[in-house]
Tab-separated table of C-alpha atoms in Angstrom:
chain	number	residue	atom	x	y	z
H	1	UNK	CA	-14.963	7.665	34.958
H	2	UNK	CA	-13.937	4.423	33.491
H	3	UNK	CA	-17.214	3.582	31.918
H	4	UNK	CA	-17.223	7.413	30.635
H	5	UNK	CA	-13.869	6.905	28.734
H	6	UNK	CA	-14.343	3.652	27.438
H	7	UNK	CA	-18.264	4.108	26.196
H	8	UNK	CA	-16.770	7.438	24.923
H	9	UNK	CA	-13.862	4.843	22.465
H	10	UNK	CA	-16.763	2.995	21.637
H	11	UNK	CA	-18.101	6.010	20.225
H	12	UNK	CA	-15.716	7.143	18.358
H	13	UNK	CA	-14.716	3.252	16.786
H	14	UNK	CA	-18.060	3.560	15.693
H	15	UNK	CA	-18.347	7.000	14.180
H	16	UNK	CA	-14.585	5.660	11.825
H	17	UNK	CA	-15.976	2.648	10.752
H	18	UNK	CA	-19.215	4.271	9.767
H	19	UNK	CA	-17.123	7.191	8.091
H	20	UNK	CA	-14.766	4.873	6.563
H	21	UNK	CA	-18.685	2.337	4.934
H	22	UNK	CA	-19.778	5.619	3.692
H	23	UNK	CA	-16.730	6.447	2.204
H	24	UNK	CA	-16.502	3.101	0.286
H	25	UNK	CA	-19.947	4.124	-1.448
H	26	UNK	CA	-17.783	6.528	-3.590
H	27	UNK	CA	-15.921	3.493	-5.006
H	28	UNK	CA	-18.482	1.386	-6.657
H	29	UNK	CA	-18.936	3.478	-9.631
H	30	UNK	CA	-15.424	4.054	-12.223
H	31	UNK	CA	-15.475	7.211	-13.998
H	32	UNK	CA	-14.799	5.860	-17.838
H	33	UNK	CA	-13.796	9.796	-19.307
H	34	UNK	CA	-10.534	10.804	-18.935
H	35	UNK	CA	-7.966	13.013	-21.325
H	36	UNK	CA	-5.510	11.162	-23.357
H	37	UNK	CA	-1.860	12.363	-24.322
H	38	UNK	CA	0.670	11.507	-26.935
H	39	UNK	CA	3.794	10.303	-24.910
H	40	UNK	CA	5.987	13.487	-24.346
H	41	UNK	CA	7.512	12.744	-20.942
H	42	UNK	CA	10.398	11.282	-19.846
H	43	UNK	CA	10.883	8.538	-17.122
H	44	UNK	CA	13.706	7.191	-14.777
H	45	UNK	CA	12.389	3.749	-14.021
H	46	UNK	CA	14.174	2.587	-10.764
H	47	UNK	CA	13.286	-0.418	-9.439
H	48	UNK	CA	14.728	-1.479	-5.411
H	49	UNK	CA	15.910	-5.098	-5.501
H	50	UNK	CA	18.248	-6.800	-2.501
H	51	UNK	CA	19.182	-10.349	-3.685
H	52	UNK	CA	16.385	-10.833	-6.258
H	53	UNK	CA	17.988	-12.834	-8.828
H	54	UNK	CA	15.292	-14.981	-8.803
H	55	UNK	CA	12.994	-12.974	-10.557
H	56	UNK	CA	14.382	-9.592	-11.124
H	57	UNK	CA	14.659	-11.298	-14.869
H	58	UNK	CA	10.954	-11.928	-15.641
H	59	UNK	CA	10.901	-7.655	-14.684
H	60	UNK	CA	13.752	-7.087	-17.548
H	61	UNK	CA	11.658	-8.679	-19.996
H	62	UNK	CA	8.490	-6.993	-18.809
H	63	UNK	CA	9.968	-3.273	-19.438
H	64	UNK	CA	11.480	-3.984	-22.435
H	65	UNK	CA	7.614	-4.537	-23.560
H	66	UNK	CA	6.740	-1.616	-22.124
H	67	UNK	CA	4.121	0.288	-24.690
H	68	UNK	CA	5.698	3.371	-24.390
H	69	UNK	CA	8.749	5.235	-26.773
H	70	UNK	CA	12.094	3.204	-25.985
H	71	UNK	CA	14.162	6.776	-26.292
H	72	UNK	CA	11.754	8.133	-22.918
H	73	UNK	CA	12.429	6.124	-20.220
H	74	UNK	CA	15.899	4.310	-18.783
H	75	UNK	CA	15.776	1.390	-16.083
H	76	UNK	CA	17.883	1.372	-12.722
H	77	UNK	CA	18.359	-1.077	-10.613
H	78	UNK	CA	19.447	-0.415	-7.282
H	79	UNK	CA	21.395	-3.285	-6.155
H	80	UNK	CA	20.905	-2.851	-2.492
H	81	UNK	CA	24.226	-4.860	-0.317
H	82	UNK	CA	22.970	-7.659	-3.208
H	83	UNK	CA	25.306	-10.743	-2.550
H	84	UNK	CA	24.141	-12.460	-5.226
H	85	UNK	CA	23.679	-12.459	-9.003
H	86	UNK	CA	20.823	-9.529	-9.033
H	87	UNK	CA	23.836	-6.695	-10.857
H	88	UNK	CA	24.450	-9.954	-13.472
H	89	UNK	CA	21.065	-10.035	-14.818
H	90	UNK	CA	20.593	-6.784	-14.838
H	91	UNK	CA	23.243	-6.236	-16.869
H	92	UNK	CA	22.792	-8.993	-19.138
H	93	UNK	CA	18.971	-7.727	-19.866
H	94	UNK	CA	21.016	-4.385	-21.060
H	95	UNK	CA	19.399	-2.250	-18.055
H	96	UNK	CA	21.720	-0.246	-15.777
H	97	UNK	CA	22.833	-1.892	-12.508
H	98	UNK	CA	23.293	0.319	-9.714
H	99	UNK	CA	25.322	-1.439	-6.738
H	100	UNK	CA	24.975	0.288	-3.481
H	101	UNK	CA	26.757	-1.283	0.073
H	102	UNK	CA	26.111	0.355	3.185
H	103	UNK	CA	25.403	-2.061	6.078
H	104	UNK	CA	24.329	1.057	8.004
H	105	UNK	CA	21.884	2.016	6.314
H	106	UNK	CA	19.914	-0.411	5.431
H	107	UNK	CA	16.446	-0.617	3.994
H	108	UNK	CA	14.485	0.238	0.685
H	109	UNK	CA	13.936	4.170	1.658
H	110	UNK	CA	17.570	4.674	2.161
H	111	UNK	CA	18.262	2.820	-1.158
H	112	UNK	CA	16.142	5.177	-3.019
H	113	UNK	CA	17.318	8.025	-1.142
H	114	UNK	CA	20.852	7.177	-2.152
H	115	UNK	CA	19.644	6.142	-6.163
H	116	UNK	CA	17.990	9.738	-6.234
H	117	UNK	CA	21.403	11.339	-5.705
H	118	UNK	CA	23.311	9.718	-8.231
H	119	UNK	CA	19.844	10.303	-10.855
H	120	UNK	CA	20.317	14.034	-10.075
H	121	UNK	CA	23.942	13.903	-10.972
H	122	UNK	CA	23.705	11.979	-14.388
H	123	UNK	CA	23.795	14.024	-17.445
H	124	UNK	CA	20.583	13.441	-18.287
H	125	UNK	CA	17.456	14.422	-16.604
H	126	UNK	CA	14.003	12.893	-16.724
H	127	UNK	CA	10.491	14.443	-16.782
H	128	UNK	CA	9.635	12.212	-13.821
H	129	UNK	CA	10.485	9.246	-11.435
H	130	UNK	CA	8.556	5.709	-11.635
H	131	UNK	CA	9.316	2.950	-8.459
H	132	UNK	CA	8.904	-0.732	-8.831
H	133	UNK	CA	10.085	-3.162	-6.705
H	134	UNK	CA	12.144	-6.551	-8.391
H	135	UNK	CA	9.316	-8.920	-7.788
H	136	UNK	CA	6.608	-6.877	-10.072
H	137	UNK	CA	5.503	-6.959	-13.286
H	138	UNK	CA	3.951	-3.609	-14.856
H	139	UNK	CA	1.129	-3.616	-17.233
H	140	UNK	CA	2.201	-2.483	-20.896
H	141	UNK	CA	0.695	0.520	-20.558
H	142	UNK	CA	1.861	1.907	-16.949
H	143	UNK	CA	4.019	4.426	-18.653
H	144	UNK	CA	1.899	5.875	-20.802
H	145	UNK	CA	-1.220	6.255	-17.930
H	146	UNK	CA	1.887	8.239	-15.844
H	147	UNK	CA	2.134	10.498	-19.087
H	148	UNK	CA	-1.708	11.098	-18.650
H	149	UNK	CA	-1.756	12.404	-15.490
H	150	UNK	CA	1.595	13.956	-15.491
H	151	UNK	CA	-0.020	15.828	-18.471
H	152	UNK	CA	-3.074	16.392	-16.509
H	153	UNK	CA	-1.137	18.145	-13.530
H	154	UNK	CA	-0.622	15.508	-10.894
H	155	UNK	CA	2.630	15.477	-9.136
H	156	UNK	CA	2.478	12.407	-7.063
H	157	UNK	CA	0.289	9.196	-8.633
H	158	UNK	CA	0.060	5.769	-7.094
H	159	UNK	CA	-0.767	3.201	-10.149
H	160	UNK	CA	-3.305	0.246	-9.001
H	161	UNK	CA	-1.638	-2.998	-7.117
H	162	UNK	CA	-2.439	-5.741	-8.131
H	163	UNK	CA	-1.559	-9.683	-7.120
H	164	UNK	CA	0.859	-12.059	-9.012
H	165	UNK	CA	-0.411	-15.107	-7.550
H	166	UNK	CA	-3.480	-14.901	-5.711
H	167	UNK	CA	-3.887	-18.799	-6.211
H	168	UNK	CA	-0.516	-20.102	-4.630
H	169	UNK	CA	-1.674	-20.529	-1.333
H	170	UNK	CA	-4.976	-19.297	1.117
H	171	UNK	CA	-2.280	-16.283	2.281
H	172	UNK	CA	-1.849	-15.142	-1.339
H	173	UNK	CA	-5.524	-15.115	-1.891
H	174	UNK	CA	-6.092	-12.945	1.354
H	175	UNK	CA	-3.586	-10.098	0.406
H	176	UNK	CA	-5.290	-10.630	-2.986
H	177	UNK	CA	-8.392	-9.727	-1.495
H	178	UNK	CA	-7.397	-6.921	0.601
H	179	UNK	CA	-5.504	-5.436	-2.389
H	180	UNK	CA	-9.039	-5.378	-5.142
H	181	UNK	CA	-11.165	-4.170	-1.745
H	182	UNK	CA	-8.452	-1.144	-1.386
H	183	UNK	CA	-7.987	-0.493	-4.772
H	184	UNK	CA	-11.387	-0.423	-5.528
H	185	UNK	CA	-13.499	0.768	-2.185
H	186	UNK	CA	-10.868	2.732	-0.645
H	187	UNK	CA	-8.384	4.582	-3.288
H	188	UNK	CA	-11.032	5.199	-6.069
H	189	UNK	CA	-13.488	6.058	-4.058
H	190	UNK	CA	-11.614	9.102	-2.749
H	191	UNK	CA	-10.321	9.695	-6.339
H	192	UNK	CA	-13.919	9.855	-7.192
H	193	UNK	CA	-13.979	12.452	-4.909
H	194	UNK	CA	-11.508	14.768	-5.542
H	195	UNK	CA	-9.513	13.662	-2.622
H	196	UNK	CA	-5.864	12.381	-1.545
H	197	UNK	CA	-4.761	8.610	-1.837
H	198	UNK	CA	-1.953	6.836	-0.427
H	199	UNK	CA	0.978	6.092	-1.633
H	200	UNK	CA	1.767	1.819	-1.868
H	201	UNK	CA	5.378	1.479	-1.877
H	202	UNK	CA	5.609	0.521	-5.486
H	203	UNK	CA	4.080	1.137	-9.016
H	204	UNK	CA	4.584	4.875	-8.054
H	205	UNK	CA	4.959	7.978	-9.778
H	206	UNK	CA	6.915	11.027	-8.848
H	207	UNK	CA	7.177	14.331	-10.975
H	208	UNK	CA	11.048	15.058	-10.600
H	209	UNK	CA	11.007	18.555	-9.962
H	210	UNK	CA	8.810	18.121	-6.535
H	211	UNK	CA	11.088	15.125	-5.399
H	212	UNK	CA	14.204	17.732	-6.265
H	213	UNK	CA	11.800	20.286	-4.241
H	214	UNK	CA	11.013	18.327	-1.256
H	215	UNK	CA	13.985	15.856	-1.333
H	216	UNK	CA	13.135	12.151	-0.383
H	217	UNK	CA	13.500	12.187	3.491
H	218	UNK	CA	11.233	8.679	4.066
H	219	UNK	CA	13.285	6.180	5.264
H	220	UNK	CA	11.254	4.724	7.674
H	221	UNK	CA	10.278	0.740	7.379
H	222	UNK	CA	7.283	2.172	5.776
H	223	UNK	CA	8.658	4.974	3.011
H	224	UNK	CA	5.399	4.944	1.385
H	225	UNK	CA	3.256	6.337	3.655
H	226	UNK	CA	5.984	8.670	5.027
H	227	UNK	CA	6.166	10.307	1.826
H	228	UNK	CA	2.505	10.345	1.594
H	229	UNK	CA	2.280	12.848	4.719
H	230	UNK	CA	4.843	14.863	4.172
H	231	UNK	CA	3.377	15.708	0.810
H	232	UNK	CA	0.507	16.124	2.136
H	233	UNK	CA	1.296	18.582	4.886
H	234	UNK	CA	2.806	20.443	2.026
H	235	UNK	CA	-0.154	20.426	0.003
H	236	UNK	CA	0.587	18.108	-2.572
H	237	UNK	CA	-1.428	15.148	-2.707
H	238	UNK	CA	-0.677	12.134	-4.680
H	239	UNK	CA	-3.179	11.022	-7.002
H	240	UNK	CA	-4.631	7.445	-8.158
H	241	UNK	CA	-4.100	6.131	-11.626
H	242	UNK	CA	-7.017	2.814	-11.608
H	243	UNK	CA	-6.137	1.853	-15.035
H	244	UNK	CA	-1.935	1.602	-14.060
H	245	UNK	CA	-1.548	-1.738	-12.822
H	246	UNK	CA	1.546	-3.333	-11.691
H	247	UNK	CA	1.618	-7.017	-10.209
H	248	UNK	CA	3.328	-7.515	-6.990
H	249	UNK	CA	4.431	-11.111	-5.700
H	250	UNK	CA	2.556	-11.726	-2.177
H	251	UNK	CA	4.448	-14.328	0.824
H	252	UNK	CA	3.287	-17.831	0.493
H	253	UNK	CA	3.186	-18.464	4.319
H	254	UNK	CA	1.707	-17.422	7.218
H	255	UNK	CA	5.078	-16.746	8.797
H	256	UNK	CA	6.383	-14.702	6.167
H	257	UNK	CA	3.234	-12.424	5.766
H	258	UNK	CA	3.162	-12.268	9.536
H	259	UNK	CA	7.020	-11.039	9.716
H	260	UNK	CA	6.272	-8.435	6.269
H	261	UNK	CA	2.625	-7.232	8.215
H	262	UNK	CA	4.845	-6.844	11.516
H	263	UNK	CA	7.195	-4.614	10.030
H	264	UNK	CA	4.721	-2.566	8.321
H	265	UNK	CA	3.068	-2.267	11.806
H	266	UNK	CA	6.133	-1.433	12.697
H	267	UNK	CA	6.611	2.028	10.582
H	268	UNK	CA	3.218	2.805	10.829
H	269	UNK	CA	3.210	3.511	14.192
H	270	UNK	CA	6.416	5.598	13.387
H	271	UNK	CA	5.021	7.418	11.197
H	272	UNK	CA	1.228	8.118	13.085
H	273	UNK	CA	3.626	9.555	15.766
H	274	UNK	CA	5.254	11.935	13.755
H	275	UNK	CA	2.401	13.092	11.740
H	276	UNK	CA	-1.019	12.582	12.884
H	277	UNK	CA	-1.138	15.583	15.338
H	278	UNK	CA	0.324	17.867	12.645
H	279	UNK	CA	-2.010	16.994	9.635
H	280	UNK	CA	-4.574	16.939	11.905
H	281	UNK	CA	-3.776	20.089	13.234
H	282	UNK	CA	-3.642	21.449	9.298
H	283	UNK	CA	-6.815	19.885	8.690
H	284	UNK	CA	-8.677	21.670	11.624
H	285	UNK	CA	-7.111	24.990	10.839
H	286	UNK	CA	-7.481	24.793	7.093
H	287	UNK	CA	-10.877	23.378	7.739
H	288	UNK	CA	-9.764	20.169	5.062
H	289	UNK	CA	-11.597	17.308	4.571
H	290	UNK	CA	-8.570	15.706	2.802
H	291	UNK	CA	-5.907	15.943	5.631
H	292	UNK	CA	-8.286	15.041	8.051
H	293	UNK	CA	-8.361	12.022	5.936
H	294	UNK	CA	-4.937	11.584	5.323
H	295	UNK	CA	-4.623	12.399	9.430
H	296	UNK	CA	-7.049	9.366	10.379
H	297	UNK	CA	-5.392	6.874	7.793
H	298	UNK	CA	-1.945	7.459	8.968
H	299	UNK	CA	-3.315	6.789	13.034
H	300	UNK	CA	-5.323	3.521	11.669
H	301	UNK	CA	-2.533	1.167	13.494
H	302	UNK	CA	-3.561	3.294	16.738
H	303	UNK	CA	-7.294	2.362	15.748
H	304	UNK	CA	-6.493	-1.510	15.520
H	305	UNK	CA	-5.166	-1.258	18.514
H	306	UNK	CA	-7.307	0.552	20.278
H	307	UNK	CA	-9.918	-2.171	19.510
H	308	UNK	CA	-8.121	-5.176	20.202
H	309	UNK	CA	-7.458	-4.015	23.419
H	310	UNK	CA	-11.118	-3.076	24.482
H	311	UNK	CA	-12.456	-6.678	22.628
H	312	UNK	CA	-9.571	-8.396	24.962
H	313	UNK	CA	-10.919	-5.866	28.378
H	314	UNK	CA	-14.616	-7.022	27.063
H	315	UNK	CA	-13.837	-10.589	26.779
H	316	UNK	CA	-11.875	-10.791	30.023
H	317	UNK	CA	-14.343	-8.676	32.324
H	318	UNK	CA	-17.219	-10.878	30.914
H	319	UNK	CA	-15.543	-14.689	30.530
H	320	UNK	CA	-12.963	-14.818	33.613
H	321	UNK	CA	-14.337	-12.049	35.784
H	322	UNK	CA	-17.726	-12.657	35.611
H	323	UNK	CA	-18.913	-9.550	34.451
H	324	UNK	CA	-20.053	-6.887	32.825
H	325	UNK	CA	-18.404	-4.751	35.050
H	326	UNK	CA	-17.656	-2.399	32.324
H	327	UNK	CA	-19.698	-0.279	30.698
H	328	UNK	CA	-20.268	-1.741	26.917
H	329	UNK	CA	-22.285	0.602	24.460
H	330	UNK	CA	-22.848	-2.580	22.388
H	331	UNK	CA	-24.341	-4.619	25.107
H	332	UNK	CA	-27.584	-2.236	24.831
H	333	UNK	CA	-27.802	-2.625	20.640
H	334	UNK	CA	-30.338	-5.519	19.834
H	335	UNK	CA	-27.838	-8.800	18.554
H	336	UNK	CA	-29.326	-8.705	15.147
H	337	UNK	CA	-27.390	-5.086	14.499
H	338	UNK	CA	-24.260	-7.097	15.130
H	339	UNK	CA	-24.551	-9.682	13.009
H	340	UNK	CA	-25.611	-6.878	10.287
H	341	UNK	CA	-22.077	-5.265	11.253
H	342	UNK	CA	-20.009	-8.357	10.868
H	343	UNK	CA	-21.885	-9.350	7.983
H	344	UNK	CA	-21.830	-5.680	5.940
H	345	UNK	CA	-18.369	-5.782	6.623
H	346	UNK	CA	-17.123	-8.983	4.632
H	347	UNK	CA	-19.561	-8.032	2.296
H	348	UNK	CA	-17.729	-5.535	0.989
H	349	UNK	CA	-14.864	-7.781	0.620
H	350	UNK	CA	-16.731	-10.093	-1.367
H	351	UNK	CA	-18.616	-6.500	-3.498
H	352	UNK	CA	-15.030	-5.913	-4.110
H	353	UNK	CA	-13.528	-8.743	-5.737
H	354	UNK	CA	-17.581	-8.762	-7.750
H	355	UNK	CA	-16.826	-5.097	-8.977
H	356	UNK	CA	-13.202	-5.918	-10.024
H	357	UNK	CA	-14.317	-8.950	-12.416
H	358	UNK	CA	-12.060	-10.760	-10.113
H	359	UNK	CA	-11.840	-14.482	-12.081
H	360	UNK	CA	-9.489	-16.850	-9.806
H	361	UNK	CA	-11.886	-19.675	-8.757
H	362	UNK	CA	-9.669	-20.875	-5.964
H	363	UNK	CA	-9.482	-16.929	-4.522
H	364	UNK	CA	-13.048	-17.609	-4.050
H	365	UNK	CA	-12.532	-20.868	-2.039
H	366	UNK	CA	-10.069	-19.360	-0.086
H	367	UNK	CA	-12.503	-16.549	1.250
H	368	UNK	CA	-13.567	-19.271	4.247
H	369	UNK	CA	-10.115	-18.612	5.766
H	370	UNK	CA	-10.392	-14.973	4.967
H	371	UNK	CA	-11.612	-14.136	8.618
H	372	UNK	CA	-8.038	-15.475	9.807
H	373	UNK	CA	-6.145	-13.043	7.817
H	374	UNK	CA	-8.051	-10.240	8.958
H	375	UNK	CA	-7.958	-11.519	13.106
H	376	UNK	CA	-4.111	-12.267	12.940
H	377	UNK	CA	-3.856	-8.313	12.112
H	378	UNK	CA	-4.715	-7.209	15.872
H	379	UNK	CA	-2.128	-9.742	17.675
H	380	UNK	CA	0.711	-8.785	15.157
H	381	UNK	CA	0.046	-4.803	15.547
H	382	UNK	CA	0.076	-5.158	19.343
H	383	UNK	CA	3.660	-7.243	19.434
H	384	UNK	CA	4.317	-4.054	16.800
H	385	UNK	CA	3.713	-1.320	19.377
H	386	UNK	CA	5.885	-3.282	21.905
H	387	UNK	CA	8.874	-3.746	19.378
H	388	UNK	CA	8.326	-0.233	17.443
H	389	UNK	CA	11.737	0.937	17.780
H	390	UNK	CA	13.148	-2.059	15.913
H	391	UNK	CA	14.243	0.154	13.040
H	392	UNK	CA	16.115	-3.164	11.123
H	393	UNK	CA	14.395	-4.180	7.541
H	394	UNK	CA	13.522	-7.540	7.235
H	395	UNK	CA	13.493	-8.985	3.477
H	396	UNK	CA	11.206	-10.745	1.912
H	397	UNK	CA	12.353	-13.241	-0.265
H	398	UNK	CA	10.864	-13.165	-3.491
H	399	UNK	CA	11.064	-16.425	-5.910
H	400	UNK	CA	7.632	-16.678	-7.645
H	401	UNK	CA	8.699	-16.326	-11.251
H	402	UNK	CA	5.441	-15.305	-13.574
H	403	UNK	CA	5.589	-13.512	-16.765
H	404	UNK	CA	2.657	-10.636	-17.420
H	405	UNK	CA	0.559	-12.826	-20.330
H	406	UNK	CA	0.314	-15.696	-17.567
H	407	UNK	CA	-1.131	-13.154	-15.132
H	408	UNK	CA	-3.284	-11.681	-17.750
H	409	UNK	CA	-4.410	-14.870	-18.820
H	410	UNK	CA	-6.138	-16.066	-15.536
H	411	UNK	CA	-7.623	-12.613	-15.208
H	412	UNK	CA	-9.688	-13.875	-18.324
């Protein structure tokens, strides 16, 4: 029975990450048509900061550049229980500082839920709803690739995330990394296809008669992808904008990105419990390629779980028990097909960063540690399904200051 179930997980692990390769496929061409409008919607730019004086500045300055009518789009600030100078700069940058104090409630979902109530108060009332956070930097045009789509129909867009400062340190480079594989082999692949994407927690785009619809409701550690499904078991999908970038500032140690990646790992398993079952459910009965999708990305923590936890059975059945005891599917493959597997695998990693012109010599150098960055990910999402219910937001602290023709710069 034992051997049954577990060559049976095998199975399945198998059947995702094949599913998952083939998807990738879709990603390695970029559609170049696409329709072009005049600017002719309005935005409420609100960006989440908590203590950010550091570089909630260098943003100022970035959206006064914006290229995109002045008169269309207002910046808020939500000054989240700030205790220091973040409602200063603001200020003094002529944007609107929005101070909110609840030690409650604390946490970026519950700041934009409360920021979303005051917006729908205020005499005036935008066309629409963009999200940065205080460390990013937007790309001149973000605005007027929103307008596009908007235009076009889409309700709910995700712009492309990109990395500040891939070069400050070997953990930079790595979330650099993961970011141009996702953008690139994940989200526009299944924009290629006609299918849903996932929402990234900032450089997003909301249409502000759905979010008046559906109210915000995501205040999970993970807002992002808890908006994300309950969209999509509406029906709504949100949509990926590849030419919208925005620049977000990555940890500089291992400790910090361990402590952000834990409490992703965190809401993620929050949210796979309260929504995989019912999108998949949807999926089945509405026979839908796309929730199914959406279903088996919102259970992926489950998935990385799942297979540290057979690797650690495997290793301890064969190394202290002197096994195999247990039945192993792999065990029968030839050795060759696993070193194809490991070696396809970072491939696409390095196929990424190729397709995205990606020009940061030391990223490059920094690949040899790559391998770490991925590993640590199965030890940090099992201490996250132990410590689940730990609903308190931990901050990162932000303090890389970089302006958005420095960025632009060492793209080439």
């Amino acid at each position: 029975m034992a051997d049954a179930i577990f060559v049976t997980l095998q199975v399945i692990l198998a059947l995702i990450a094949v599913y998952q390769f083939g998807f990738s496929l879709f990603g390695l061409r970029k559609k170049k048509k696409k329709e072009l409008f005049p600017p002719e919607k309005s935005f409420a730019v609100l960006v989440a900061a908590h203590n950010e004086e550091q570089v909630v500045g260098a943003l100022m300055e970035n959206l006064k550049q914006l290229n995109y009518p002045k008169e269309l789009y207002d910046v808020f600030v939500i000054c989240d229980n700030c205790t220091d100078g973040t409602a200063r700069i603001v200020r003094e940058h002529g944007m609107t500082a929005c101070v909110r104090t609840n030690n409650n409630l604390r946490g970026k979902g519950y700041a934009i839920e409360w920021m979303l109530g005051k917006l729908w108060e205020m005499p005036r009332q935008y066309d629409a709803v963009v999200m940065f956070d205080a460390d990013n930097l937007a790309h001149t045009d973000f605005l007027m690739e929103m307008n596009n789509d908007l235009c076009s129909g889409a309700k709910v867009i995700q712009g492309y995330i990109d990395t500040k400062n891939p070069e400050d340190s070997w953990i930079t480079a790595a979330y650099g990394i993961s970011y141009w594989y996702i953008n690139r082999l994940w989200q526009l692949s299944r924009h290629n296809l006609g299918m849903a994407n996932f929402l990234g927690g900032t450089g997003m785009c909301f249409e502000t008669n759905l979010l008046k619809e559906m109210g915000w409701g995501a205040t999970s550690l993970v807002e992002d992808l808890e908006f994300t499904m309950r969209s999509a078991s509406k029906g709504v999908y949100p949509e990926f904008n590849y030419d919208a970038k925005v620049f977000d500032e990555k940890p500089l140690t291992f400790k910090a990105s361990s402590r952000q990646r834990l409490r992703w790992m965190q809401g993620h398993f929050t949210v796979a419990r309260r929504y995989f079952f019912p999108l998949l459910w949807q999926s089945i009965k509405e026979r839908s390629l796309t929730k199914f999708d959406l279903a088996l990305y919102g259970v992926n923590v489950y998935i990385v779980l799942l297979t540290f936890l057979m690797t650690a059975v495997m290793w301890i059945d064969n190394s202290l028990l002197g096994g195999p005891h247990i039945a192993n599917l792999y065990g029968h493959l030839p050795l060759w097909l696993s070193y194809v597997a490991v070696a396809a695998n970072v491939f696409t990693f390095f196929i990424s960063m190729i397709l995205e012109k990606v020009k940061f010599k030391k990223v490059y150098a920094y690949m040899l540690l790559f391998p770490i960055y991925l590993i640590s990910w199965y030890p940090i999402t099992f201490y996250a399904f132990f410590t689940q219910n730990n609903k308190q937001w931990s901050h990162t602290e932000h303090t890389r200051v970089v302006r958005l023709e420095e960025v632009q710069s060492k793209q080439g």
